[in-house]
Coordinates of C-alpha atoms in Angstrom, one line a residue:
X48 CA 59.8 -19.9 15.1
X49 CA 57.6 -19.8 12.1
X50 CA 58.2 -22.5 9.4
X51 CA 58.2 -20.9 5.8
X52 CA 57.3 -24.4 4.6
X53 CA 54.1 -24.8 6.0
X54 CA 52.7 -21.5 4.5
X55 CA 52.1 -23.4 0.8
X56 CA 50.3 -26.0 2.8
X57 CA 48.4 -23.0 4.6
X58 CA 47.1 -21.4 1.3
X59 CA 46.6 -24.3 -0.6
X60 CA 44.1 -25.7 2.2
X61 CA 42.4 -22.0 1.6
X62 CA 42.4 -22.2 -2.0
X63 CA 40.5 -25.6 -1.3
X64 CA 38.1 -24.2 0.6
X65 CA 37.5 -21.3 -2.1
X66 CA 37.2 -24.2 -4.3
X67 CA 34.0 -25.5 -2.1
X68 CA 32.8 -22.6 -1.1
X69 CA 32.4 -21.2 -5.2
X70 CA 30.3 -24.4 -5.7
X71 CA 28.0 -23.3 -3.0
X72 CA 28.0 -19.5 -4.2
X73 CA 26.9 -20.9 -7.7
X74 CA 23.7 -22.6 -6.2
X75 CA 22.7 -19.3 -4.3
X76 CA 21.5 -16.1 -5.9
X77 CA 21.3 -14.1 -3.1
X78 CA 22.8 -11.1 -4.4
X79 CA 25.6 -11.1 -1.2
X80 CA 27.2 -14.5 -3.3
X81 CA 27.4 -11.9 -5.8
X82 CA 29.4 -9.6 -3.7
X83 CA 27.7 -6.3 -4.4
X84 CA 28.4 -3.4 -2.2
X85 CA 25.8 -2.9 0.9
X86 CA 23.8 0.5 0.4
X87 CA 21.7 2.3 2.6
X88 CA 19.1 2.4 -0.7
X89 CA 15.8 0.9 -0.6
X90 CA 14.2 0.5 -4.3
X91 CA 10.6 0.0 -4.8
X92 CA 9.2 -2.1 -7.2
X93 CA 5.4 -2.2 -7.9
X94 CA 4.4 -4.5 -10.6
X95 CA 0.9 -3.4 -12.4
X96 CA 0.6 -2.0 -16.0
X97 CA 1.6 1.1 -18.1
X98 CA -0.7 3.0 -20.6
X99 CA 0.6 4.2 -24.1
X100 CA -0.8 7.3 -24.3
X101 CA -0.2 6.9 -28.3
X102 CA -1.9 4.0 -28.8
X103 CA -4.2 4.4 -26.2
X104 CA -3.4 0.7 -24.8
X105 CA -2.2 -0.5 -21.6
X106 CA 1.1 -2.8 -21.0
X107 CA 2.6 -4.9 -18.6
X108 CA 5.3 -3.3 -16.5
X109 CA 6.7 -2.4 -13.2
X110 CA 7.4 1.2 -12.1
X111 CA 11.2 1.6 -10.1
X112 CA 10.8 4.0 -7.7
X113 CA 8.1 5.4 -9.7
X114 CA 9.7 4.9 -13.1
X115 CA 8.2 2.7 -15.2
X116 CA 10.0 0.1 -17.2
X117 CA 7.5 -1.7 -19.7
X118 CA 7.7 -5.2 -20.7
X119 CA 7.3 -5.1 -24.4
X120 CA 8.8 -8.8 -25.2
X121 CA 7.1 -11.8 -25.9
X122 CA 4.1 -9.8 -27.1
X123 CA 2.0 -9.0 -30.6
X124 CA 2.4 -5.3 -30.0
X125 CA 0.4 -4.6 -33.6
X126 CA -3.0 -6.2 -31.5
X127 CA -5.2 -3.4 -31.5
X128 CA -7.6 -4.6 -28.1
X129 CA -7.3 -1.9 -25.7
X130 CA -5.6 -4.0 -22.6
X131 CA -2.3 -6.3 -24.7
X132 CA -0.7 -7.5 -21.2
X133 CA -0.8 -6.8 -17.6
X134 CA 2.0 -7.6 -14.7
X135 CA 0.6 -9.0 -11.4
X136 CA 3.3 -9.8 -9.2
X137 CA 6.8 -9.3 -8.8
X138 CA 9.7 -10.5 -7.0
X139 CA 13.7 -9.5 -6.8
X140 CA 16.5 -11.8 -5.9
X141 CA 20.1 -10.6 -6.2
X142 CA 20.4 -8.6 -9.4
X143 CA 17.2 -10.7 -11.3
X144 CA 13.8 -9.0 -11.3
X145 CA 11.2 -11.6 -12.1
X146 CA 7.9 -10.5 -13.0
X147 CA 4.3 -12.7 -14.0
X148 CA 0.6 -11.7 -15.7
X149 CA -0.6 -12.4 -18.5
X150 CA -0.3 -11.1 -22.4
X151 CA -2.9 -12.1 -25.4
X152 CA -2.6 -15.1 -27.2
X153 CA -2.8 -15.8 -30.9
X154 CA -6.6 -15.6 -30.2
X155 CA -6.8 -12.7 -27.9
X156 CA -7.0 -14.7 -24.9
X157 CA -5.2 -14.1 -21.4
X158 CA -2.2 -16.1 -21.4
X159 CA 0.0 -17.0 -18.2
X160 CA 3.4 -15.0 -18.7
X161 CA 6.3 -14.7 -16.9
X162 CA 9.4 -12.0 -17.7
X163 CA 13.1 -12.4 -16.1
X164 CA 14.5 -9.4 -16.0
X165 CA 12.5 -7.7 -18.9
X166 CA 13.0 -11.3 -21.0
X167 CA 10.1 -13.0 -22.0
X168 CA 10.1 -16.7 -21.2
X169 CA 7.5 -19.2 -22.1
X170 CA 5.5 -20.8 -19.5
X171 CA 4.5 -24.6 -19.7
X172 CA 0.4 -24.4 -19.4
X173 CA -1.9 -27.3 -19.1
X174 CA -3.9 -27.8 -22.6
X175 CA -7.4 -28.6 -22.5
X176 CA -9.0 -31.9 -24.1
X177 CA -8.4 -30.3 -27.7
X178 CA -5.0 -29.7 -27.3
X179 CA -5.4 -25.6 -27.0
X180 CA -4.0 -23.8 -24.5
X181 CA -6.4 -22.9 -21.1
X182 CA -7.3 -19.2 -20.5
X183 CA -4.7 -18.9 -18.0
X184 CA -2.4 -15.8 -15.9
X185 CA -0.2 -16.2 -13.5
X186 CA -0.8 -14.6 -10.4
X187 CA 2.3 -14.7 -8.1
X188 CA 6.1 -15.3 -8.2
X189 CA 8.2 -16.2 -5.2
X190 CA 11.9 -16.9 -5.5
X191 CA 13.2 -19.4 -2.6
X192 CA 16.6 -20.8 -2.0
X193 CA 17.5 -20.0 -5.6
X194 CA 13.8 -21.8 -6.8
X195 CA 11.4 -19.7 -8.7
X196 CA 7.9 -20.8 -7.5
X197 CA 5.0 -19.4 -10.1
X198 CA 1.6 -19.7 -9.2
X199 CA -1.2 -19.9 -12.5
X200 CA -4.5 -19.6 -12.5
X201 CA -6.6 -21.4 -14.9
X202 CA -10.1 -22.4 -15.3
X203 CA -11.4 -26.4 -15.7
X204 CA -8.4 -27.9 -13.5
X205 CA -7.2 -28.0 -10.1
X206 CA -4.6 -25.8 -8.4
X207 CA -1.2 -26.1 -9.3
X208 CA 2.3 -24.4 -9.1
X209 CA 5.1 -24.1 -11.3
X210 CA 8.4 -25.0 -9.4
X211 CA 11.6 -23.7 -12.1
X212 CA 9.3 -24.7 -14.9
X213 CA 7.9 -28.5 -13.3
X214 CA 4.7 -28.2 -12.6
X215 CA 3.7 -29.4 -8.9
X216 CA 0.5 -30.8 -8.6
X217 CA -1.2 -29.8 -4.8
X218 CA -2.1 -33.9 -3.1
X219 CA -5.7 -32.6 -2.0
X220 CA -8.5 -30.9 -4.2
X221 CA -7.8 -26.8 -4.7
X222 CA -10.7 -24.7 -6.4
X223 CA -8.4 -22.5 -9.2
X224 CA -11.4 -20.5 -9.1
X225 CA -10.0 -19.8 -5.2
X226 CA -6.5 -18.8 -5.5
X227 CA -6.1 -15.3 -6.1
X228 CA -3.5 -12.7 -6.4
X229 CA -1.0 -11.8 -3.5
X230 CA -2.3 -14.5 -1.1
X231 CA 0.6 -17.2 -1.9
X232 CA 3.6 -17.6 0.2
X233 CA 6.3 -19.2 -0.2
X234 CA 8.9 -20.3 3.1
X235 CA 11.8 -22.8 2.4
X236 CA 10.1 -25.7 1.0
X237 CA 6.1 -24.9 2.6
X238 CA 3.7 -23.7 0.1
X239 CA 0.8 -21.6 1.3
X240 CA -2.2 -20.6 -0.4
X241 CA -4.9 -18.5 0.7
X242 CA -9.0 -19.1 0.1
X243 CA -10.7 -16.6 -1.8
X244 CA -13.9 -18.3 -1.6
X245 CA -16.6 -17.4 1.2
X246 CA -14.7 -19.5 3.7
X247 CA -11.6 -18.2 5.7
X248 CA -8.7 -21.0 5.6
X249 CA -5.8 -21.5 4.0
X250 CA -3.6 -24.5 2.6
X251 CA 0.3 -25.4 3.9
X252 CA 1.3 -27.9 0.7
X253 CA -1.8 -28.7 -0.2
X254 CA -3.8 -29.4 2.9
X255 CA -6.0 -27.6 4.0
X256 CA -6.4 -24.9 7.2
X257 CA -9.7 -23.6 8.3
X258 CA -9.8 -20.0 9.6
X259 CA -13.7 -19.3 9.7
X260 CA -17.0 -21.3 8.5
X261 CA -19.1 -20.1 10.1
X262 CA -20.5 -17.4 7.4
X263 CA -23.7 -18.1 5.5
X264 CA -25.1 -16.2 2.7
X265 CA -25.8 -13.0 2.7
X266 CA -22.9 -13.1 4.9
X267 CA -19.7 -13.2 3.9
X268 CA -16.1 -13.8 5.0
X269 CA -13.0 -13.2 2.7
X270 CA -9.1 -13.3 2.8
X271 CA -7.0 -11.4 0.7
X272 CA -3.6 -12.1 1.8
X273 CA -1.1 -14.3 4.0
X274 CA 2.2 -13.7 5.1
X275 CA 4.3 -16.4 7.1
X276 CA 6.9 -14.9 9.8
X277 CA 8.7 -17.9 11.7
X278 CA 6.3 -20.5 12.3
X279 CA 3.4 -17.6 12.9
X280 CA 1.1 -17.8 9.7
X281 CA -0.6 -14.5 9.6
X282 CA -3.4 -14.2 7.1
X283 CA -5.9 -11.1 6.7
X284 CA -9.7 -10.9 5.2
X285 CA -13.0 -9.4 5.9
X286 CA -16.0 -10.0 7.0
X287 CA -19.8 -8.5 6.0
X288 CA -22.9 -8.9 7.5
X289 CA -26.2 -8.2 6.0
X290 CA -28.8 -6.3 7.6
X291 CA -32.4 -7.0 8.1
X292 CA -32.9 -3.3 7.4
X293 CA -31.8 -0.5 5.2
X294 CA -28.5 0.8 6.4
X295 CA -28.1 -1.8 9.4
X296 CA -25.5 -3.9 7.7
X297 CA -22.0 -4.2 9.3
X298 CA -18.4 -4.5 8.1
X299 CA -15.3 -5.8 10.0
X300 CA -11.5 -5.5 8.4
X301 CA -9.6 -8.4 10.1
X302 CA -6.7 -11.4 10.4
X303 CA -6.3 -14.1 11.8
X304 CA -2.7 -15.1 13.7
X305 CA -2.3 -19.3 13.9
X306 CA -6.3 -19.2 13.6
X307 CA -6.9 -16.5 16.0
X308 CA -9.2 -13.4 14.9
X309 CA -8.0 -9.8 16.1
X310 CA -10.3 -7.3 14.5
X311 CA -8.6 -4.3 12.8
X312 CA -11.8 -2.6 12.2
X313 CA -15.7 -2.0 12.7
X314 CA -18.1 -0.3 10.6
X315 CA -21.8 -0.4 10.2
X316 CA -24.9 1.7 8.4
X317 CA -24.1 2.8 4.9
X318 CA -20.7 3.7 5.4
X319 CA -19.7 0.1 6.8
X320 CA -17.2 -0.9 3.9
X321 CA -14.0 -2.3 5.6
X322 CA -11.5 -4.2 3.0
X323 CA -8.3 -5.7 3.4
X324 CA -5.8 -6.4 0.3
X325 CA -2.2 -6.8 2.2
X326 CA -0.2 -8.0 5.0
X327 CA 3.4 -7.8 6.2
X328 CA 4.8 -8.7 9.3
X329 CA 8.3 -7.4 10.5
X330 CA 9.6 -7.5 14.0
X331 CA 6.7 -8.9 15.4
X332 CA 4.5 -5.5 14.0
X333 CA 1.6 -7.0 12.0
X334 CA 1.0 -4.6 8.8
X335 CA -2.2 -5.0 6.9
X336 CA -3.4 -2.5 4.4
X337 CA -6.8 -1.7 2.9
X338 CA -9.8 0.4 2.5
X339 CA -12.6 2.1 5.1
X340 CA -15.1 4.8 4.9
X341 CA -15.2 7.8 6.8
X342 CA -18.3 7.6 8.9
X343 CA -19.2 10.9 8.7
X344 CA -18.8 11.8 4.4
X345 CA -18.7 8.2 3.2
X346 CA -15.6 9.1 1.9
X347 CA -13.1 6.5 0.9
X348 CA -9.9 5.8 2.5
X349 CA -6.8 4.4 1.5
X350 CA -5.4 2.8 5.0
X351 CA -3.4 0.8 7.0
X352 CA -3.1 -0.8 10.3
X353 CA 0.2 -1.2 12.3
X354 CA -0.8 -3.3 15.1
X355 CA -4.3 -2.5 14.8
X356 CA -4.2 1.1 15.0
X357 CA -5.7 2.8 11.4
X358 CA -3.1 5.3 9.8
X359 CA -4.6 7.6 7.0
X360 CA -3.0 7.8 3.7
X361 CA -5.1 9.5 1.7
X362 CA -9.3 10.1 1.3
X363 CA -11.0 10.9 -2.2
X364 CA -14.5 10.9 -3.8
X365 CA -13.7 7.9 -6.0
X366 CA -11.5 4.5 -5.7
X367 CA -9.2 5.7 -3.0
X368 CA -7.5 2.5 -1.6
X369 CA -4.4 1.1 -0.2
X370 CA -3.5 -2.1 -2.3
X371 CA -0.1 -3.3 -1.0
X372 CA 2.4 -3.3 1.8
X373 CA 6.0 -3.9 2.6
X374 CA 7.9 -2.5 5.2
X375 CA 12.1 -2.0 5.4
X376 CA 13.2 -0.7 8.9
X377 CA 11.5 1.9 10.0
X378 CA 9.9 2.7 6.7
X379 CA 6.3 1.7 5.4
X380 CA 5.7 2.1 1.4
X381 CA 2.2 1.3 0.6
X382 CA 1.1 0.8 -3.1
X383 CA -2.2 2.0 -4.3
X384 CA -4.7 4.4 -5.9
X385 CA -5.7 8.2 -4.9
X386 CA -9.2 9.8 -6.7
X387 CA -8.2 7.0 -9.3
X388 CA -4.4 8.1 -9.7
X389 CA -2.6 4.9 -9.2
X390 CA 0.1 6.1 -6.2
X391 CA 2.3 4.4 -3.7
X392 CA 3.1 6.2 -0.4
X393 CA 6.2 6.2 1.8
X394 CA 5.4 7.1 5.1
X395 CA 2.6 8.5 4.5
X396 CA 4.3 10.8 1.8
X397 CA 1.8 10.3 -1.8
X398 CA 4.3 9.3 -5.1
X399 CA 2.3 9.4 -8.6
X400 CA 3.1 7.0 -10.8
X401 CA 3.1 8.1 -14.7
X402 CA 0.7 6.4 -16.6
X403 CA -0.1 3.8 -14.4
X404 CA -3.4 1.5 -15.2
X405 CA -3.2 -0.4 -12.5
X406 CA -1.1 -1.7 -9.1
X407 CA -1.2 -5.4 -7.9
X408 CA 2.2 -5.8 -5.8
X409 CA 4.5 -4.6 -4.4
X410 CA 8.7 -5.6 -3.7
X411 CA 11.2 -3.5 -1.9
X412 CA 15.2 -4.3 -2.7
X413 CA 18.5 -2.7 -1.2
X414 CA 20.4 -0.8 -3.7
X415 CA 22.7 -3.9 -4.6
X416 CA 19.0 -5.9 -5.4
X417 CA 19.5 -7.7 -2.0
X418 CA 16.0 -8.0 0.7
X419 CA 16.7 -5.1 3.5
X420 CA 16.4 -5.6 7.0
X421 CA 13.1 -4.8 8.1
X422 CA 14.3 -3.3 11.4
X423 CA 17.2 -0.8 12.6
X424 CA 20.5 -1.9 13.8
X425 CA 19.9 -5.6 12.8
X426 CA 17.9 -5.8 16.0
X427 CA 15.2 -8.2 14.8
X428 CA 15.6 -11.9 15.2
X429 CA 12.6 -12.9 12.5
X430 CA 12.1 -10.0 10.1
X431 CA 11.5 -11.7 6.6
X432 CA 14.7 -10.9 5.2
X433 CA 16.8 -12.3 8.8
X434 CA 14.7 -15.3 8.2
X435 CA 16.4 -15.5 4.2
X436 CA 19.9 -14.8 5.8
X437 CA 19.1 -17.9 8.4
X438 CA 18.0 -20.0 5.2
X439 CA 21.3 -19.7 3.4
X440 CA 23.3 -20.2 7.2
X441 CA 22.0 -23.3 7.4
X442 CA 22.4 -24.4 3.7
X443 CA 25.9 -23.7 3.7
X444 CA 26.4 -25.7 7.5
X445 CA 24.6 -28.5 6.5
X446 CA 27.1 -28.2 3.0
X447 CA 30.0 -28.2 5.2
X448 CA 29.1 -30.8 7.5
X449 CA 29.4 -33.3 4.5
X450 CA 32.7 -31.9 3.7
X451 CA 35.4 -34.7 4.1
X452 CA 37.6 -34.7 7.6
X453 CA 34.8 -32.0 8.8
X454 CA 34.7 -32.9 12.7
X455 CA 31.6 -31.3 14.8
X456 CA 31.7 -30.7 18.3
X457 CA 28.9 -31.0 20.4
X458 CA 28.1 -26.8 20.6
X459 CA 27.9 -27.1 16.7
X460 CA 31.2 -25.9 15.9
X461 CA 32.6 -27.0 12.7
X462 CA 36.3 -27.7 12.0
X463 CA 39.0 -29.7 10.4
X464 CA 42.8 -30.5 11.1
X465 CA 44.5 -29.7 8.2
X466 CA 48.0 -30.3 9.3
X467 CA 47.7 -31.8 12.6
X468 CA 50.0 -29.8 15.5
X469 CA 52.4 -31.6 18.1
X470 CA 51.9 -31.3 21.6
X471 CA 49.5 -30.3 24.1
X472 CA 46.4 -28.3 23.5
X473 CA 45.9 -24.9 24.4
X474 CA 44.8 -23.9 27.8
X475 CA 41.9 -21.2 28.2
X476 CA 44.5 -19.0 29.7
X477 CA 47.3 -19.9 26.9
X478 CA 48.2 -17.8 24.3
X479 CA 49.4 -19.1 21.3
X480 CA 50.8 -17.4 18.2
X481 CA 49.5 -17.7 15.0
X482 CA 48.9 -15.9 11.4
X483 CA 44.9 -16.3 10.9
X484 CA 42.4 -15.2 8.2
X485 CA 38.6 -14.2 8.5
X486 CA 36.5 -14.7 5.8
X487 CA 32.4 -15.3 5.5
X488 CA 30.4 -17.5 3.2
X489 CA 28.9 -14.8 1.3
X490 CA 32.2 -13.3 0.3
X491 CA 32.1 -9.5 1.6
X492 CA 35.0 -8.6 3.3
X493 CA 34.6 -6.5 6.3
X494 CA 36.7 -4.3 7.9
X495 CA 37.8 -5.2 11.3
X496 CA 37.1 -9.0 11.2
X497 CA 40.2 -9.6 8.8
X498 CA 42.5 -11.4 10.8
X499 CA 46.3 -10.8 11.5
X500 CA 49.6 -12.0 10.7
X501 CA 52.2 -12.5 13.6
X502 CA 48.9 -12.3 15.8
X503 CA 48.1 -13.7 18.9
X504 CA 45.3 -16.2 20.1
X505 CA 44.1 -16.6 23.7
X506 CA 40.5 -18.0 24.5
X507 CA 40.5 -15.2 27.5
X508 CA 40.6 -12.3 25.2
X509 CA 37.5 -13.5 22.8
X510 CA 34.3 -12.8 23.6
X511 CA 32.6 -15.1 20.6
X512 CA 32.1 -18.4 22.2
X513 CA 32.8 -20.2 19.1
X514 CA 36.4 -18.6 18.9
X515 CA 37.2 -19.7 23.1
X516 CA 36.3 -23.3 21.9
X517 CA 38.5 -23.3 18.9
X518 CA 41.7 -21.8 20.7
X519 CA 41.7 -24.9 23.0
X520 CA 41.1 -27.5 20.1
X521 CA 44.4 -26.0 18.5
X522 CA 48.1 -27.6 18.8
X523 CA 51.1 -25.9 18.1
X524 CA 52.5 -26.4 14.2
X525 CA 49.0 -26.9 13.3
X526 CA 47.0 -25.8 10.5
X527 CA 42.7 -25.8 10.5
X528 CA 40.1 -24.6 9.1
X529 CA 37.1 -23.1 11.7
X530 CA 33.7 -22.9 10.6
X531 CA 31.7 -20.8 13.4
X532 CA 27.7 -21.1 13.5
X533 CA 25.9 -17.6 13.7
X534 CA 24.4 -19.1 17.2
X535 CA 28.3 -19.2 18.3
X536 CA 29.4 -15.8 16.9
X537 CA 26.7 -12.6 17.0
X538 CA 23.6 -15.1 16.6
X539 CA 20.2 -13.5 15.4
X540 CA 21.2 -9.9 16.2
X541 CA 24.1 -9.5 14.5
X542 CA 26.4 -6.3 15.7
X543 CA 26.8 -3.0 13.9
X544 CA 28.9 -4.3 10.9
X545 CA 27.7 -8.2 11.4
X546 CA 24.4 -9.4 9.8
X547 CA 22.1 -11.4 11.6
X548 CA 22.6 -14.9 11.2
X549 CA 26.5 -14.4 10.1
X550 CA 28.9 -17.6 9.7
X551 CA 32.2 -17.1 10.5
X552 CA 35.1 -18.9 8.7
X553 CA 38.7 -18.8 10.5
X554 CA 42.1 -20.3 8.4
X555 CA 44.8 -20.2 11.3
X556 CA 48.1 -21.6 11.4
X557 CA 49.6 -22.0 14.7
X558 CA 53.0 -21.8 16.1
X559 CA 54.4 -21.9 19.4
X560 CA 52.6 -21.7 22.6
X561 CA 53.7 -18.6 24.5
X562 CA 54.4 -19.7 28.3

């Protein structure tokens, strides 16, 4: 028989766990604490500039599926110099857009700025000995666990990073005049950097990772981007040879995986140019885009490689490139410029942007601002945005484990008596009944995992390992509060209407066991 007296002691146990879990929703901006609808809608962002066609002037702005919005504030808009700001990278998280560049100071000099969603906000930059400001830009934003990470360069000091507005200093010597844009990456709490310099290596919070040093002058080696997929770090460049002849030089587009060269591309004679400027990694299918020549014109081709086989976007007489990559599912947008009409491409498909000066990066958002999946059916175990959705799994266990009367079990199940139950535990094969609720730590409610009133609970009829070990921890009369790891529920696949890396949370009061 149920006891109507229990059920206030049922709810207000929920309510207190609403109470915790808000605290943790306020410390995460992923846009499911914000409880926005999922949509099959994948926005592009491409952050570059905009040219006023009345004044004849180019600003900073990003383009929205091709639609620019311009980012007026913070700026001297009366400045007659031709170039007043520029936008160089861009980053979405939840329903904020955060964009960096660089607009004019007083004295017409490139300032670092940085806009939050269209907002101008000041950026603390290093003064020089006279108390002025550095020439100074900012050349990346990353947004991590609720951190905004900005990237500067400036001339005269060493590297440093902005972390919320503290500025970081790196523990080993980095060469500002080495950091360049797009090949900064930011994963949990690891910084990476890239070298721009005629070495290939890269830094992991501050200390340093040699890829290649083996190039001498005239040679050359490069990288222009890094991406970090797991514990993979996957970083692409290029390498030019000089010849001791006319038209005997030679060009190779590659990257490097954990230190190991795979080369993309070849070319030699005086169509040899192969560049790389991008690279994206989802379900284990290395992206990298750039530019080549067709051997036979000396055309110019806007490219990329999916596993180191060349697609063709796009060929034209002048500056025809690919400049940047993402990839959602099974969709590939490519940001970039076409006969010297600044473009981005979805699968292959050519977009003009309006007045465009110029493309430097490149974001991709769901419809509610969230990070998509970068594979179909949630199949993918370390696409970029599975790898966010782990992040935020673990935050909020390692959150609950500190929650008082929070007992663990040796799988990792997570769970506390709230009334304590009378009796003997429940056998695998016992069924007990019991009025239960579902919910998840992002807050989206989702049909089918809801829970029951008047239900039944038997550890033979579930499936989810985490639920068969909970059924037996239970006593009849009792009240408690399950909190299921993603590795005990769906795991890193998810099913169709469970992300990967999903938490489950079950409230269940029990009553009798059914003989």
């Amino acid at each position: 028989m149920k006891n109507p007296i229990l059920r206030p002691l049922r709810w207000f146990a929920l309510l207190s766990f609403l109470f915790s879990f808000t605290a943790y929703a306020q410390n995460s901006k992923s846009s499911a604490s914000k409880q926005n609808p999922v949509t099959n809608q994948t926005d592009v962002y491409i952050a570059g500039s905009w040219y006023d066609r009345k004044t004849q002037q180019t600003l900073a702005a990003y383009f929205k599926n091709g639609e620019p919005i311009v980012l007026r504030d913070g700026q001297n808009l009366a400045r007659t110099e031709t170039r007043l700001s520029l936008a160089r990278s861009i980053a979405i998280d939840g329903n904020d857009i955060h964009v960096v560049g660089n607009i004019l100071d007083s004295r017409g000099r490139d300032k670092a700025a940085y806009w939050k969603n269209q907002k101008y906000i000041p950026l603390p930059i290093k003064l020089q000995s006279n108390g002025d400001s550095e020439t100074s830009y900012a050349n990346g934003i990353e947004v991590s666990n609720g951190n905004v990470f900005i990237f500067p360069y400036q001339s005269g000091t060493n590297y440093y990073y902005l972390k919320n507005g503290v500025e970081t200093n790196f523990p080993y010597l980095v060469n500002p005049g080495q950091i360049k844009d797009r090949i900064h990456f930011v994963s949990g709490n690891d910084i990476y950097l890239a070298n721009y310099a005629d070495e290939a290596a890269y830094w992991k919070n501050g200390v340093k990772v040699s890829l290649d040093n083996t190039m001498r002058q005239p040679n050359r080696v490069q990288v222009s981007s890094i991406f970090v997929y797991g514990s993979d770090v996957y970083v692409a460049g290029y390498k030019s040879y000089a010849g001791t002849g006319s038209g005997t030089n030679r060009s190779m587009a590659v990257y490097w995986k954990n230190g190991q060269e795979v080369i993309l591309s070849t070319g030699s004679g005086i169509y040899a140019t192969r560049l790389t400027s991008s690279i994206f990694v989802a379900d284990n299918d290395v992206y990298v885009s750039g530019m080549s020549v067709d051997p036979n014109t000396g055309e110019p081709m806007a490219v990329y490689w999916k596993n180191g086989q060349m697609v063709i976007l796009a060929k034209g007489q002048t500056f025809t490139q690919a400049l940047a990559i993402a990839v959602a599912g099974n969709d590939v947008y490519v940001a970039g410029e076409h006969s010297n009409y600044k473009v981005y491409w979805k699968n292959g498909q050519e977009i003009k942007l309006p007045d465009c000066g110029d493309v430097y990066s490149i974001a991709l958002s769901n419809g509610n601002g969230s990070v998509p999946s970068t594979t179909l059916n949630n199949s993918s175990s370390n696409s970029t945005s599975d790898l966010i959705l782990k992040e935020k799994a673990d935050q909020y266990l390692a959150q609950m484990r500190k929650v008082p009367g929070m007992i663990e079990t040796s799988s990792g199940l997570l769970y506390q008596v709230l009334r304590a139950g009378t009796g003997p535990k429940v056998t695998f094969e016992q069924t007990i009944a019991a009025d239960y609720k579902i919910s998840f730590p992002d807050g989206v409610t989702r049909p089918g995992h809801t829970g029951g009133v008047g239900g039944d609970m038997s550890a033979s009829r579930y499936t989810i390992k985490g639920m068969q070990e909970a059924v037996q921890l239970m006593q009849a009369g009792g009240v408690y509060r399950f909190i299921i790891p993603y590795n005990l529920v769906y795991g890193k696949k998810g099913s169709k209407d469970i992300p990967p890396y999903q938490v489950f949370i079950y409230d269940v009061e029990t009553f009798e066991i059914e003989k």
